[in-house]
CSV table of C-alpha atoms and ligand atoms in Angstrom, one decimal:
chain,number,residue,atom,x,y,z
F,1,MET,CA,-15.2,-0.3,58.3
F,2,TYR,CA,-13.3,2.8,57.3
F,3,PHE,CA,-10.1,0.8,57.5
F,4,ARG,CA,-11.3,-2.1,55.4
F,5,LYS,CA,-12.5,0.3,52.8
F,6,ARG,CA,-9.1,1.9,52.6
F,7,ARG,CA,-7.5,-1.5,52.2
F,8,ILE,CA,-9.9,-2.6,49.5
F,9,SER,CA,-9.4,0.5,47.5
F,10,ARG,CA,-5.7,0.2,47.9
F,11,TYR,CA,-6.0,-3.4,46.6
F,12,TYR,CA,-8.0,-2.2,43.6
F,13,VAL,CA,-5.6,0.6,42.9
F,14,SER,CA,-2.7,-1.8,42.8
F,15,ILE,CA,-4.6,-4.2,40.5
F,16,LEU,CA,-5.4,-1.3,38.2
F,17,GLY,CA,-1.7,-0.3,38.3
F,18,ILE,CA,-0.6,-3.7,37.2
F,19,SER,CA,-3.1,-3.9,34.4
F,20,VAL,CA,-2.1,-0.4,33.1
F,21,LEU,CA,1.6,-1.6,33.2
F,22,CYS,CA,0.6,-4.8,31.3
F,23,THR,CA,-1.4,-2.8,28.7
F,24,LEU,CA,1.5,-0.4,28.2
F,25,ALA,CA,3.9,-3.3,27.8
F,26,PHE,CA,1.6,-4.9,25.3
F,27,VAL,CA,1.2,-1.7,23.3
F,28,LYS,CA,4.9,-1.3,23.4
F,29,ASN,CA,5.5,-4.8,22.3
F,30,SER,CA,3.0,-4.7,19.4
F,31,PHE,CA,4.4,-1.3,18.4
F,32,LEU,CA,7.9,-2.9,18.3
F,33,GLU,CA,6.5,-5.8,16.3
F,34,CYS,CA,5.0,-3.4,13.8
F,35,VAL,CA,8.2,-1.5,13.1
F,36,LEU,CA,7.9,-0.4,9.5
F,37,ASP,CA,10.9,-1.9,8.0
F,38,PRO,CA,10.5,-2.0,4.2
F,39,ASP,CA,12.6,-5.2,3.9
F,40,MET,CA,10.6,-7.1,6.5
F,41,ASP,CA,8.8,-10.3,5.4
F,42,ILE,CA,5.1,-9.5,5.6
F,43,SER,CA,4.1,-13.2,5.9
F,44,THR,CA,5.4,-13.1,9.5
F,45,GLN,CA,3.3,-10.1,10.6
F,46,SER,CA,0.0,-10.0,12.4
F,47,THR,CA,-3.2,-8.7,10.7
F,48,ALA,CA,-3.1,-5.6,13.0
F,49,CYS,CA,0.5,-4.9,11.9
F,50,LEU,CA,-0.4,-5.4,8.3
F,51,GLN,CA,-3.3,-3.0,8.6
F,52,GLN,CA,-1.0,-0.4,10.2
F,53,ARG,CA,1.6,-1.1,7.5
F,54,TYR,CA,-0.9,-0.7,4.7
F,55,SER,CA,-2.4,2.5,6.1
F,56,VAL,CA,1.0,4.3,6.2
F,57,LEU,CA,1.4,3.4,2.5
F,58,GLU,CA,-1.7,5.2,1.4
F,59,LEU,CA,-1.1,8.3,-0.7
F,60,PRO,CA,-3.8,10.8,0.3
F,61,PRO,CA,-3.6,14.2,-1.6
F,62,ARG,CA,-1.5,16.9,0.2
F,63,ASN,CA,-4.4,19.4,-0.1
F,64,ARG,CA,-8.1,19.1,0.7
F,65,VAL,CA,-9.4,17.8,-2.7
F,66,ASN,CA,-11.7,14.8,-2.3
F,67,CYS,CA,-10.5,12.3,-4.9
F,68,SER,CA,-13.2,9.8,-4.1
F,69,ARG,CA,-15.8,12.3,-5.3
F,70,ILE,CA,-13.7,13.6,-8.2
F,71,ILE,CA,-13.2,10.2,-9.8
F,72,ARG,CA,-17.0,9.7,-9.6
F,73,GLY,CA,-17.4,12.9,-11.6
F,74,ASP,CA,-18.9,14.9,-8.8
F,75,ARG,CA,-19.3,18.4,-10.3
F,76,ASP,CA,-18.8,20.4,-7.1
F,77,SER,CA,-15.6,18.6,-6.0
F,78,ILE,CA,-14.2,19.0,-9.5
F,79,ASP,CA,-14.9,22.7,-9.6
F,80,GLN,CA,-13.4,23.0,-6.1
F,81,ALA,CA,-10.2,21.2,-7.3
F,82,VAL,CA,-9.9,23.5,-10.3
F,83,ILE,CA,-10.1,26.6,-8.0
F,84,ASP,CA,-7.6,24.9,-5.7
F,85,ARG,CA,-5.2,24.4,-8.6
F,86,ILE,CA,-5.4,28.0,-9.7
F,87,THR,CA,-4.9,29.3,-6.1
F,88,VAL,CA,-2.4,27.0,-4.5
F,89,LYS,CA,-0.4,26.0,-7.7
F,90,ASN,CA,2.7,27.8,-6.5
F,91,LYS,CA,2.6,26.3,-3.0
F,92,LEU,CA,3.3,22.8,-4.1
F,93,THR,CA,6.7,23.0,-5.7
F,94,PRO,CA,7.9,19.6,-6.9
F,95,MET,CA,11.1,18.1,-5.3
F,96,ASN,CA,14.3,19.0,-7.2
F,97,GLU,CA,17.4,16.9,-8.0
F,98,SER,CA,19.4,18.1,-5.0
F,99,GLN,CA,16.6,17.0,-2.6
F,100,TYR,CA,16.6,13.5,-4.2
F,101,LEU,CA,20.4,13.3,-4.0
F,102,ASN,CA,20.1,14.2,-0.3
F,103,LEU,CA,17.2,11.8,0.4
F,104,THR,CA,18.7,8.8,-1.4
F,105,ARG,CA,21.9,8.9,0.7
F,106,ASP,CA,20.0,6.6,3.0
F,107,CYS,CA,18.0,4.2,0.8
F,108,LYS,CA,15.9,2.7,3.6
F,109,PHE,CA,14.9,6.2,4.8
F,110,TYR,CA,14.2,7.2,1.2
F,111,LYS,CA,11.9,4.3,0.4
F,112,ASN,CA,10.1,4.7,3.7
F,113,THR,CA,9.5,8.5,3.5
F,114,ARG,CA,8.5,8.3,-0.2
F,115,LYS,CA,6.3,5.3,0.5
F,116,PHE,CA,7.5,2.7,-2.0
F,117,ILE,CA,5.9,-0.7,-1.7
F,118,THR,CA,8.9,-3.0,-1.3
F,119,PHE,CA,7.2,-6.4,-0.7
F,120,PRO,CA,5.3,-8.5,-3.2
F,121,LEU,CA,1.5,-8.3,-2.7
F,122,SER,CA,0.5,-11.6,-4.2
F,123,LYS,CA,1.8,-14.9,-5.5
F,124,ALA,CA,0.2,-14.3,-8.9
F,125,GLU,CA,2.2,-11.1,-9.3
F,126,GLU,CA,5.3,-12.6,-8.0
F,127,HIS,CA,5.2,-15.3,-10.7
F,128,PHE,CA,4.5,-12.9,-13.6
F,129,PRO,CA,7.3,-10.3,-13.7
F,130,ILE,CA,6.9,-7.3,-16.1
F,131,ALA,CA,9.8,-5.5,-17.7
F,132,TYR,CA,9.7,-1.7,-18.1
F,133,SER,CA,11.6,0.5,-20.5
F,134,MET,CA,11.3,4.0,-19.1
F,135,VAL,CA,12.4,6.9,-21.2
F,136,VAL,CA,12.9,10.2,-19.3
F,137,HIS,CA,14.6,13.5,-19.9
F,138,ASP,CA,13.5,16.0,-17.2
F,139,GLN,CA,11.0,16.6,-14.3
F,140,ILE,CA,12.6,14.3,-11.7
F,141,GLU,CA,9.6,14.2,-9.3
F,142,MET,CA,7.3,13.1,-12.2
F,143,PHE,CA,9.7,10.2,-12.9
F,144,GLU,CA,9.9,9.2,-9.3
F,145,ARG,CA,6.1,9.3,-8.9
F,146,LEU,CA,5.6,7.2,-12.0
F,147,LEU,CA,8.2,4.7,-10.7
F,148,ARG,CA,6.6,4.6,-7.3
F,149,ALA,CA,3.2,3.9,-8.9
F,150,ILE,CA,4.5,0.9,-11.0
F,151,TYR,CA,7.2,-0.3,-8.7
F,152,THR,CA,7.1,-3.9,-7.3
F,153,PRO,CA,10.1,-5.9,-6.1
F,154,GLN,CA,9.6,-8.7,-8.7
F,155,ASN,CA,9.5,-6.5,-11.8
F,156,ILE,CA,12.5,-5.1,-13.6
F,157,TYR,CA,12.9,-1.4,-14.6
F,158,CYS,CA,15.4,0.0,-17.2
F,159,VAL,CA,15.6,3.8,-17.3
F,160,HIS,CA,16.9,5.5,-20.4
F,161,VAL,CA,18.0,9.0,-19.5
F,162,ASP,CA,18.5,11.4,-22.5
F,163,ALA,CA,22.2,11.9,-23.1
F,164,LYS,CA,21.5,15.6,-23.4
F,165,SER,CA,19.7,15.9,-20.0
F,166,GLN,CA,21.4,18.0,-17.3
F,167,ASP,CA,24.1,16.2,-15.3
F,168,ILE,CA,22.3,16.7,-12.1
F,169,PHE,CA,19.2,15.1,-13.5
F,170,LYS,CA,21.2,12.1,-14.6
F,171,GLU,CA,22.8,11.9,-11.2
F,172,ALA,CA,19.5,12.0,-9.4
F,173,VAL,CA,18.0,9.3,-11.6
F,174,ARG,CA,21.0,7.1,-10.9
F,175,ALA,CA,20.8,7.8,-7.2
F,176,ILE,CA,17.1,6.7,-7.2
F,177,ALA,CA,17.9,3.6,-9.3
F,178,ASN,CA,20.8,2.6,-7.0
F,179,CYS,CA,18.3,2.3,-4.1
F,180,PHE,CA,16.7,-0.7,-5.8
F,181,ASP,CA,18.1,-4.0,-7.0
F,182,ASN,CA,15.7,-4.1,-9.9
F,183,VAL,CA,16.0,-0.6,-11.3
F,184,PHE,CA,18.9,0.3,-13.5
F,185,VAL,CA,20.0,3.0,-16.0
F,186,ALA,CA,20.4,1.8,-19.6
F,187,SER,CA,24.0,0.7,-20.5
F,188,LYS,CA,23.9,3.0,-23.5
F,189,LEU,CA,22.3,6.5,-23.5
F,190,GLU,CA,21.2,8.2,-26.7
F,191,LYS,CA,20.8,11.9,-27.4
F,192,VAL,CA,17.1,11.8,-28.2
F,193,VAL,CA,16.1,14.0,-31.2
F,194,TYR,CA,12.3,14.5,-31.6
F,195,ALA,CA,10.8,12.3,-34.4
F,196,SER,CA,14.1,10.7,-35.2
F,197,TRP,CA,15.5,7.1,-34.9
F,198,SER,CA,17.1,7.9,-31.5
F,199,ARG,CA,13.7,7.6,-29.7
F,200,VAL,CA,13.4,3.9,-30.9
F,201,GLN,CA,17.1,3.3,-30.2
F,202,ALA,CA,16.5,4.4,-26.6
F,203,ASP,CA,13.9,1.6,-26.2
F,204,LEU,CA,16.1,-0.9,-28.0
F,205,ASN,CA,19.0,-0.2,-25.6
F,206,CYS,CA,16.7,-0.9,-22.7
F,207,MET,CA,15.2,-4.0,-24.3
F,208,GLU,CA,18.6,-5.5,-25.0
F,209,ASP,CA,19.7,-4.8,-21.3
F,210,LEU,CA,16.4,-6.3,-20.1
F,211,LEU,CA,16.8,-9.5,-22.1
F,212,ARG,CA,20.2,-9.9,-20.4
F,213,SER,CA,18.7,-9.5,-16.9
F,214,LYS,CA,18.2,-12.7,-14.9
F,215,VAL,CA,14.5,-11.8,-14.3
F,216,GLN,CA,12.3,-14.0,-16.4
F,217,TRP,CA,9.9,-11.2,-17.3
F,218,ARG,CA,6.8,-12.1,-19.4
F,219,TYR,CA,5.8,-8.8,-21.1
F,220,LEU,CA,7.5,-5.5,-21.7
F,221,LEU,CA,5.8,-2.1,-21.3
F,222,ASN,CA,7.5,1.2,-22.3
F,223,THR,CA,6.8,4.5,-20.8
F,224,CYS,CA,7.8,8.2,-21.1
F,225,GLY,CA,7.9,10.9,-18.4
F,226,SER,CA,4.2,12.0,-18.8
F,227,ASP,CA,2.7,8.5,-18.5
F,228,PHE,CA,0.8,7.3,-15.5
F,229,PRO,CA,-0.8,3.8,-14.9
F,230,LEU,CA,-4.5,3.4,-14.9
F,231,LYS,CA,-4.3,-0.1,-13.6
F,232,THR,CA,-2.6,-1.7,-10.6
F,233,ASN,CA,0.2,-4.2,-11.1
F,234,ALA,CA,-2.2,-7.0,-10.1
F,235,GLU,CA,-4.7,-5.9,-12.7
F,236,MET,CA,-2.0,-5.6,-15.3
F,237,VAL,CA,-0.9,-9.2,-14.6
F,238,LYS,CA,-4.5,-10.5,-15.1
F,239,ILE,CA,-4.9,-8.5,-18.3
F,240,LEU,CA,-1.5,-9.6,-19.7
F,241,LYS,CA,-2.2,-13.2,-18.9
F,242,LEU,CA,-5.5,-12.9,-20.9
F,243,LEU,CA,-3.5,-11.7,-23.9
F,244,ASN,CA,-2.0,-15.2,-23.9
F,245,GLY,CA,1.2,-14.2,-25.8
F,246,LYS,CA,-0.4,-11.7,-28.1
F,247,ASN,CA,0.9,-8.1,-28.2
F,248,SER,CA,-1.3,-5.1,-28.0
F,249,MET,CA,-0.6,-1.8,-29.7
F,250,GLU,CA,-2.1,0.6,-32.3
F,251,THR,CA,-1.6,-0.7,-35.8
F,252,GLU,CA,-3.7,0.6,-38.7
F,253,GLU,CA,-3.6,1.3,-42.4
F,254,THR,CA,-1.1,4.2,-43.2
F,255,PRO,CA,-2.9,7.4,-44.0
F,256,ASN,CA,-1.7,8.9,-47.3
F,257,HIS,CA,-0.1,12.0,-45.7
F,258,LYS,CA,2.2,9.7,-43.5
F,259,MET,CA,3.6,7.7,-46.4
F,260,ARG,CA,6.4,10.3,-47.0
F,261,ARG,CA,7.7,9.5,-43.6
F,262,TRP,CA,9.2,6.3,-44.9
F,263,LYS,CA,9.3,6.9,-48.7
F,264,PHE,CA,12.2,9.4,-48.4
F,265,HIS,CA,15.6,9.3,-46.7
F,266,TYR,CA,15.8,11.6,-43.6
F,267,GLU,CA,18.9,13.1,-42.0
F,268,THR,CA,19.3,13.9,-38.3
F,269,ASP,CA,21.7,16.3,-36.5
F,270,ASP,CA,20.2,18.4,-33.8
F,271,ASP,CA,16.9,18.1,-35.7
F,272,ILE,CA,15.5,15.8,-38.4
F,273,HIS,CA,15.4,16.9,-42.1
F,274,MET,CA,13.7,15.4,-45.1
F,275,THR,CA,15.8,14.9,-48.2
F,276,ASP,CA,14.6,14.3,-51.8
F,277,LYS,CA,16.4,10.9,-51.9
F,278,GLU,CA,13.8,8.1,-52.2
F,279,LYS,CA,14.2,5.0,-50.1
F,280,SER,CA,14.0,1.5,-51.4
F,281,PRO,CA,10.9,-0.4,-50.3
F,282,PRO,CA,11.1,-2.2,-47.0
F,283,PRO,CA,12.9,-5.6,-47.0
F,284,GLY,CA,10.8,-8.7,-47.6
F,285,LYS,CA,8.1,-6.6,-49.3
F,286,VAL,CA,6.7,-5.9,-45.8
F,287,ARG,CA,3.4,-3.9,-45.8
F,288,MET,CA,3.7,-0.7,-43.7
F,289,PHE,CA,1.3,0.1,-40.9
F,290,SER,CA,0.8,3.2,-38.7
F,291,GLY,CA,0.7,3.4,-34.9
F,292,ASN,CA,2.5,5.0,-32.0
F,293,ALA,CA,5.6,4.6,-29.7
F,294,TYR,CA,3.9,2.8,-26.8
F,295,ILE,CA,3.5,-0.9,-26.9
F,296,VAL,CA,2.6,-4.0,-24.9
F,297,ALA,CA,5.0,-6.6,-26.2
F,298,SER,CA,5.6,-10.3,-25.2
F,299,ARG,CA,9.1,-11.4,-24.3
F,300,ASP,CA,9.3,-13.4,-27.6
F,301,PHE,CA,8.3,-10.2,-29.6
F,302,VAL,CA,11.2,-8.4,-28.0
F,303,ARG,CA,13.6,-11.3,-28.5
F,304,SER,CA,12.8,-11.5,-32.2
F,305,LEU,CA,14.1,-7.9,-32.6
F,306,PHE,CA,17.6,-9.1,-31.9
F,307,GLU,CA,17.4,-12.6,-33.4
F,308,ASP,CA,15.2,-12.8,-36.5
F,309,PRO,CA,17.2,-11.9,-39.6
F,310,LEU,CA,14.3,-10.3,-41.6
F,311,VAL,CA,13.1,-8.4,-38.5
F,312,LYS,CA,16.7,-7.1,-37.9
F,313,ALA,CA,16.9,-6.1,-41.6
F,314,PHE,CA,13.5,-4.2,-41.3
F,315,VAL,CA,14.6,-2.5,-38.1
F,316,GLU,CA,17.8,-1.4,-39.9
F,317,TRP,CA,15.8,-0.1,-42.9
F,318,GLU,CA,13.7,2.1,-40.4
F,319,LYS,CA,16.7,4.0,-39.2
F,320,ASP,CA,16.6,6.9,-41.7
F,321,THR,CA,12.8,7.4,-41.7
F,322,TYR,CA,10.7,10.1,-40.0
F,323,SER,CA,9.2,9.2,-36.6
F,324,PRO,CA,10.0,5.5,-36.9
F,325,ASP,CA,8.4,4.9,-33.5
F,326,GLU,CA,5.1,5.6,-35.3
F,327,HIS,CA,5.4,2.9,-37.9
F,328,MET,CA,8.0,0.4,-36.9
F,329,TRP,CA,6.2,-1.3,-34.0
F,330,ALA,CA,2.9,-1.1,-35.8
F,331,THR,CA,4.4,-2.9,-38.9
F,332,LEU,CA,6.3,-5.5,-36.9
F,333,ASN,CA,3.1,-6.4,-35.1
F,334,ARG,CA,1.5,-7.3,-38.5
F,335,MET,CA,4.3,-9.6,-39.8
F,336,ALA,CA,3.4,-13.2,-39.6
F,337,ARG,CA,6.8,-14.3,-38.4
F,338,VAL,CA,6.8,-12.0,-35.4
F,339,PRO,CA,5.6,-13.6,-32.2
F,340,GLY,CA,2.3,-12.4,-30.9
F,341,SER,CA,1.5,-10.4,-34.0
F,342,LEU,CA,-1.8,-10.1,-36.0
F,343,PRO,CA,-2.5,-11.0,-39.6
F,344,SER,CA,-2.0,-8.1,-42.0
F,345,HIS,CA,-5.7,-8.1,-43.2
F,346,LYS,CA,-7.5,-4.9,-42.7
F,347,LYS,CA,-10.0,-6.6,-40.4
F,348,HIS,CA,-7.3,-6.9,-37.8
F,349,ASP,CA,-6.5,-3.2,-37.7
F,350,ILE,CA,-6.5,-1.9,-34.1
F,351,SER,CA,-6.9,1.8,-33.2
F,352,ASP,CA,-5.2,3.5,-30.2
F,353,LEU,CA,-8.5,3.2,-28.4
F,354,THR,CA,-8.9,-0.5,-29.0
F,355,ALA,CA,-5.3,-1.4,-28.1
F,356,ILE,CA,-4.6,-1.4,-24.4
F,357,ALA,CA,-1.1,0.3,-24.5
F,358,ARG,CA,-1.9,4.0,-24.1
F,359,LEU,CA,-4.9,6.2,-23.6
F,360,VAL,CA,-4.5,9.6,-25.3
F,361,LYS,CA,-7.0,12.4,-26.0
F,362,TRP,CA,-6.1,14.0,-29.3
F,363,GLN,CA,-7.3,17.6,-29.8
F,364,GLY,CA,-8.3,16.9,-33.4
F,365,HIS,CA,-10.7,14.1,-32.3
F,366,ALA,CA,-12.1,15.5,-29.0
F,367,GLY,CA,-15.6,17.0,-29.1
F,368,ASN,CA,-19.2,16.2,-28.5
F,369,VAL,CA,-19.6,12.5,-28.1
F,370,ASP,CA,-23.4,12.7,-28.9
F,371,GLU,CA,-22.4,14.2,-32.2
F,372,GLY,CA,-20.0,11.4,-33.0
F,373,ALA,CA,-16.7,12.4,-31.4
F,374,PRO,CA,-14.7,9.5,-29.8
F,375,TYR,CA,-14.3,11.4,-26.5
F,376,ALA,CA,-15.1,14.7,-24.8
F,377,ASP,CA,-12.8,17.8,-24.8
F,378,CYS,CA,-9.8,17.9,-22.6
F,379,THR,CA,-10.4,19.4,-19.1
F,380,GLY,CA,-6.7,20.1,-18.6
F,381,GLU,CA,-4.6,21.7,-21.3
F,382,TYR,CA,-3.5,20.7,-24.8
F,383,ARG,CA,0.2,20.4,-25.5
F,384,ARG,CA,1.3,19.6,-29.1
F,385,THR,CA,-2.3,18.6,-29.8
F,386,VAL,CA,-2.4,16.1,-26.9
F,387,CYS,CA,-4.5,16.5,-23.8
F,388,ILE,CA,-2.7,16.9,-20.4
F,389,TYR,CA,-5.4,15.5,-18.3
F,390,GLY,CA,-7.3,17.6,-15.7
F,391,VAL,CA,-9.4,16.4,-12.8
F,392,GLY,CA,-12.5,16.5,-15.1
F,393,ASP,CA,-11.1,13.8,-17.2
F,394,LEU,CA,-10.5,11.2,-14.5
F,395,GLN,CA,-13.9,9.6,-14.4
F,396,TRP,CA,-13.7,8.8,-18.1
F,397,ILE,CA,-10.1,7.7,-17.9
F,398,LEU,CA,-10.8,5.2,-15.2
F,399,GLN,CA,-13.5,3.6,-17.3
F,400,GLN,CA,-11.1,2.7,-20.1
F,401,HIS,CA,-9.2,-0.6,-20.5
F,402,HIS,CA,-5.8,0.9,-21.2
F,403,LEU,CA,-2.8,0.1,-18.9
F,404,PHE,CA,-1.5,3.7,-19.1
F,405,GLY,CA,-2.7,7.1,-19.8
F,406,ASN,CA,-0.8,10.0,-21.4
F,407,LYS,CA,-0.3,12.9,-20.6
F,408,PHE,CA,-0.2,13.7,-16.9
F,409,ASP,CA,1.8,16.7,-15.7
F,410,SER,CA,2.0,18.0,-12.1
F,411,SER,CA,2.8,21.5,-13.4
F,412,VAL,CA,-0.5,21.6,-15.3
F,413,ASP,CA,-2.9,19.7,-12.9
F,414,ASN,CA,-1.2,18.2,-9.9
F,415,ASN,CA,-4.7,17.3,-8.5
F,416,ALA,CA,-5.3,15.0,-11.4
F,417,LEU,CA,-2.0,13.2,-10.7
F,418,GLN,CA,-2.6,13.1,-6.9
F,419,CYS,CA,-6.0,11.6,-7.4
F,420,MET,CA,-4.6,8.9,-9.8
F,421,GLU,CA,-1.9,8.2,-7.2
F,422,GLN,CA,-4.3,7.9,-4.4
F,423,TYR,CA,-6.7,5.7,-6.5
F,424,ILE,CA,-4.0,3.3,-7.8
F,425,ARG,CA,-2.4,3.0,-4.4
F,426,HIS,CA,-5.7,2.4,-2.6
F,427,LYS,CA,-6.6,-0.3,-5.1
F,428,THR,CA,-3.1,-1.9,-4.9
F,429,LEU,CA,-3.3,-2.2,-1.1
F,430,TYR,CA,-7.0,-3.1,-0.6
F,431,GLY,CA,-8.2,-4.3,-4.0
F,432,THR,CA,-11.2,-2.0,-3.8
F,433,GLU,CA,-12.3,1.3,-5.4
F,434,LEU,CA,-11.4,4.5,-3.6
L,501,NAG,C1,-14.9,12.3,0.3
L,501,NAG,O1,-16.2,12.1,-0.1
L,501,NAG,C2,-16.7,10.8,0.3
L,501,NAG,C3,-18.0,10.6,-0.3
L,501,NAG,O2,-18.9,11.7,-0.2
L,501,NAG,C4,-16.7,10.7,1.9
L,501,NAG,O3,-17.2,9.5,2.3
L,501,NAG,C5,-15.3,10.9,2.4
L,501,NAG,O4,-15.3,11.0,3.8
L,501,NAG,C6,-14.7,12.2,1.8
L,501,NAG,N1,-13.3,12.2,2.1
L,501,NAG,C7,-12.6,13.2,2.7
L,501,NAG,C8,-11.2,13.0,2.9
L,501,NAG,O5,-13.2,14.2,2.9
L,502,NAG,C1,16.2,22.6,-4.4
L,502,NAG,O1,15.3,22.8,-3.4
L,502,NAG,C2,15.8,23.3,-2.2
L,502,NAG,C3,14.7,23.3,-1.1
L,502,NAG,O2,13.6,24.0,-1.6
L,502,NAG,C4,16.6,24.6,-2.4
L,502,NAG,O3,17.1,25.0,-1.2
L,502,NAG,C5,17.6,24.4,-3.5
L,502,NAG,O4,18.2,25.6,-3.8
L,502,NAG,C6,17.0,23.8,-4.7
L,502,NAG,N1,18.1,23.4,-5.6
L,502,NAG,C7,18.1,23.7,-6.9
L,502,NAG,C8,19.2,23.2,-7.7
L,502,NAG,O5,17.1,24.2,-7.5
L,503,NAG,C1,19.0,16.6,3.7
L,503,NAG,O1,18.3,15.6,4.4
L,503,NAG,C2,18.3,15.8,5.8
L,503,NAG,C3,17.6,14.6,6.5
L,503,NAG,O2,18.0,13.4,5.8
L,503,NAG,C4,17.5,17.0,6.1
L,503,NAG,O3,17.5,17.3,7.5
L,503,NAG,C5,18.1,18.2,5.4
L,503,NAG,O4,17.3,19.4,5.6
L,503,NAG,C6,18.2,17.9,3.9
L,503,NAG,N1,18.9,19.0,3.2
L,503,NAG,C7,18.4,19.5,2.1
L,503,NAG,C8,19.2,20.6,1.5
L,503,NAG,O5,17.3,19.2,1.6
């Protein structure tokens, strides 16, 4: 009896041993199968591996703020995040240029550790490439976080680095760009002087390079260093398809005080100066409109800038005006001959809030919505009369239709930026709200 029992238990022990070995082998196998190679074809991977792959691509905040509650406007979580910002601000120093130069020596390692999504997530997105003209001059980590949020392997990204940026900044941008086939630095770099023609020329340099690229992109979006997307790439594709060839940007009647911006000749050196020399009216008796630097433009719109003789003459005429970015695009988008434009009649005026290009909170307009203000006051900080968003602005921001918001700045409220990153990444991977 005793003997038999021993033999039976030995029998069970060996069965158990074999099954443990088998389980270990299986775990090892599926672990190998799930190796997180950014260049691996996802269509060949199992659901379990995909889940594992997606979860490592999530971007949770590096501190203990609860973004899910913050974006729903939860008062306690917002107050906590504000206290956190004040107390730990100095603990989260952004990555500097040297660190990016070091990291990007191994591109695969760089893309993995910085969690870039390197595979297309849907056929619809794959078949609708978007071109980006990204204008930057400092804050390398902000640039990289914006690129990471909008990066997909089928889009194409031109980066214009200010010619007067520090050499190490330029090197770091190039090092990041060199890790991707579809990210490049503009072939010509301008010294960008505030409110002068150079800001428009920077975009034009990228646009010309982008038209030469072999990617058949459908729409162009332009960004600056303090922009962040409010929509996922999949959502942008849906929205852009609905535009059906139309452009979207602010374009309104010119307020009287802005007329002098193009009625006089301006001169630019390290700064821009008005002269008393009057300019001739725009070519083709074009009616002038007022808007801003950020546009959603169809490929044909961009092509017309380099091909249509009257458009080219008008662009040339803009070169000695003040802040041409704030009237050139707006006016082009009301010229009948320009693809995707609107009629010049006043009924077609579009405000920055109605257009989808950029969501901005202007200090002069913010206030009590119940008393008629277009939006509530900034919960971050104002810089040059524009709100740098704080966590208290996120719920409102995410209810708007714009593709991008401006301004975000990690040195003012990194929690707002972290929550936007987590939200956009979550929606990108799972298609659901955070
Ligand atoms: C954040 O809050 C939500 C809703 O209350 C909760 O479900 C979630 O677990 C919280 N997340 C974290 C990381 O604490
Ligand atoms: C960049 O950061 C590293 C690590 O914090 C530091 O050692 C280095 O001095 C910094 N380099 C510059 C140029 O600030
Ligand atoms: C450079 O990167 C390596 C790993 O790739 C890391 O061990 C090292 O600390 C980094 N050096 C600096 C100065 O960041």
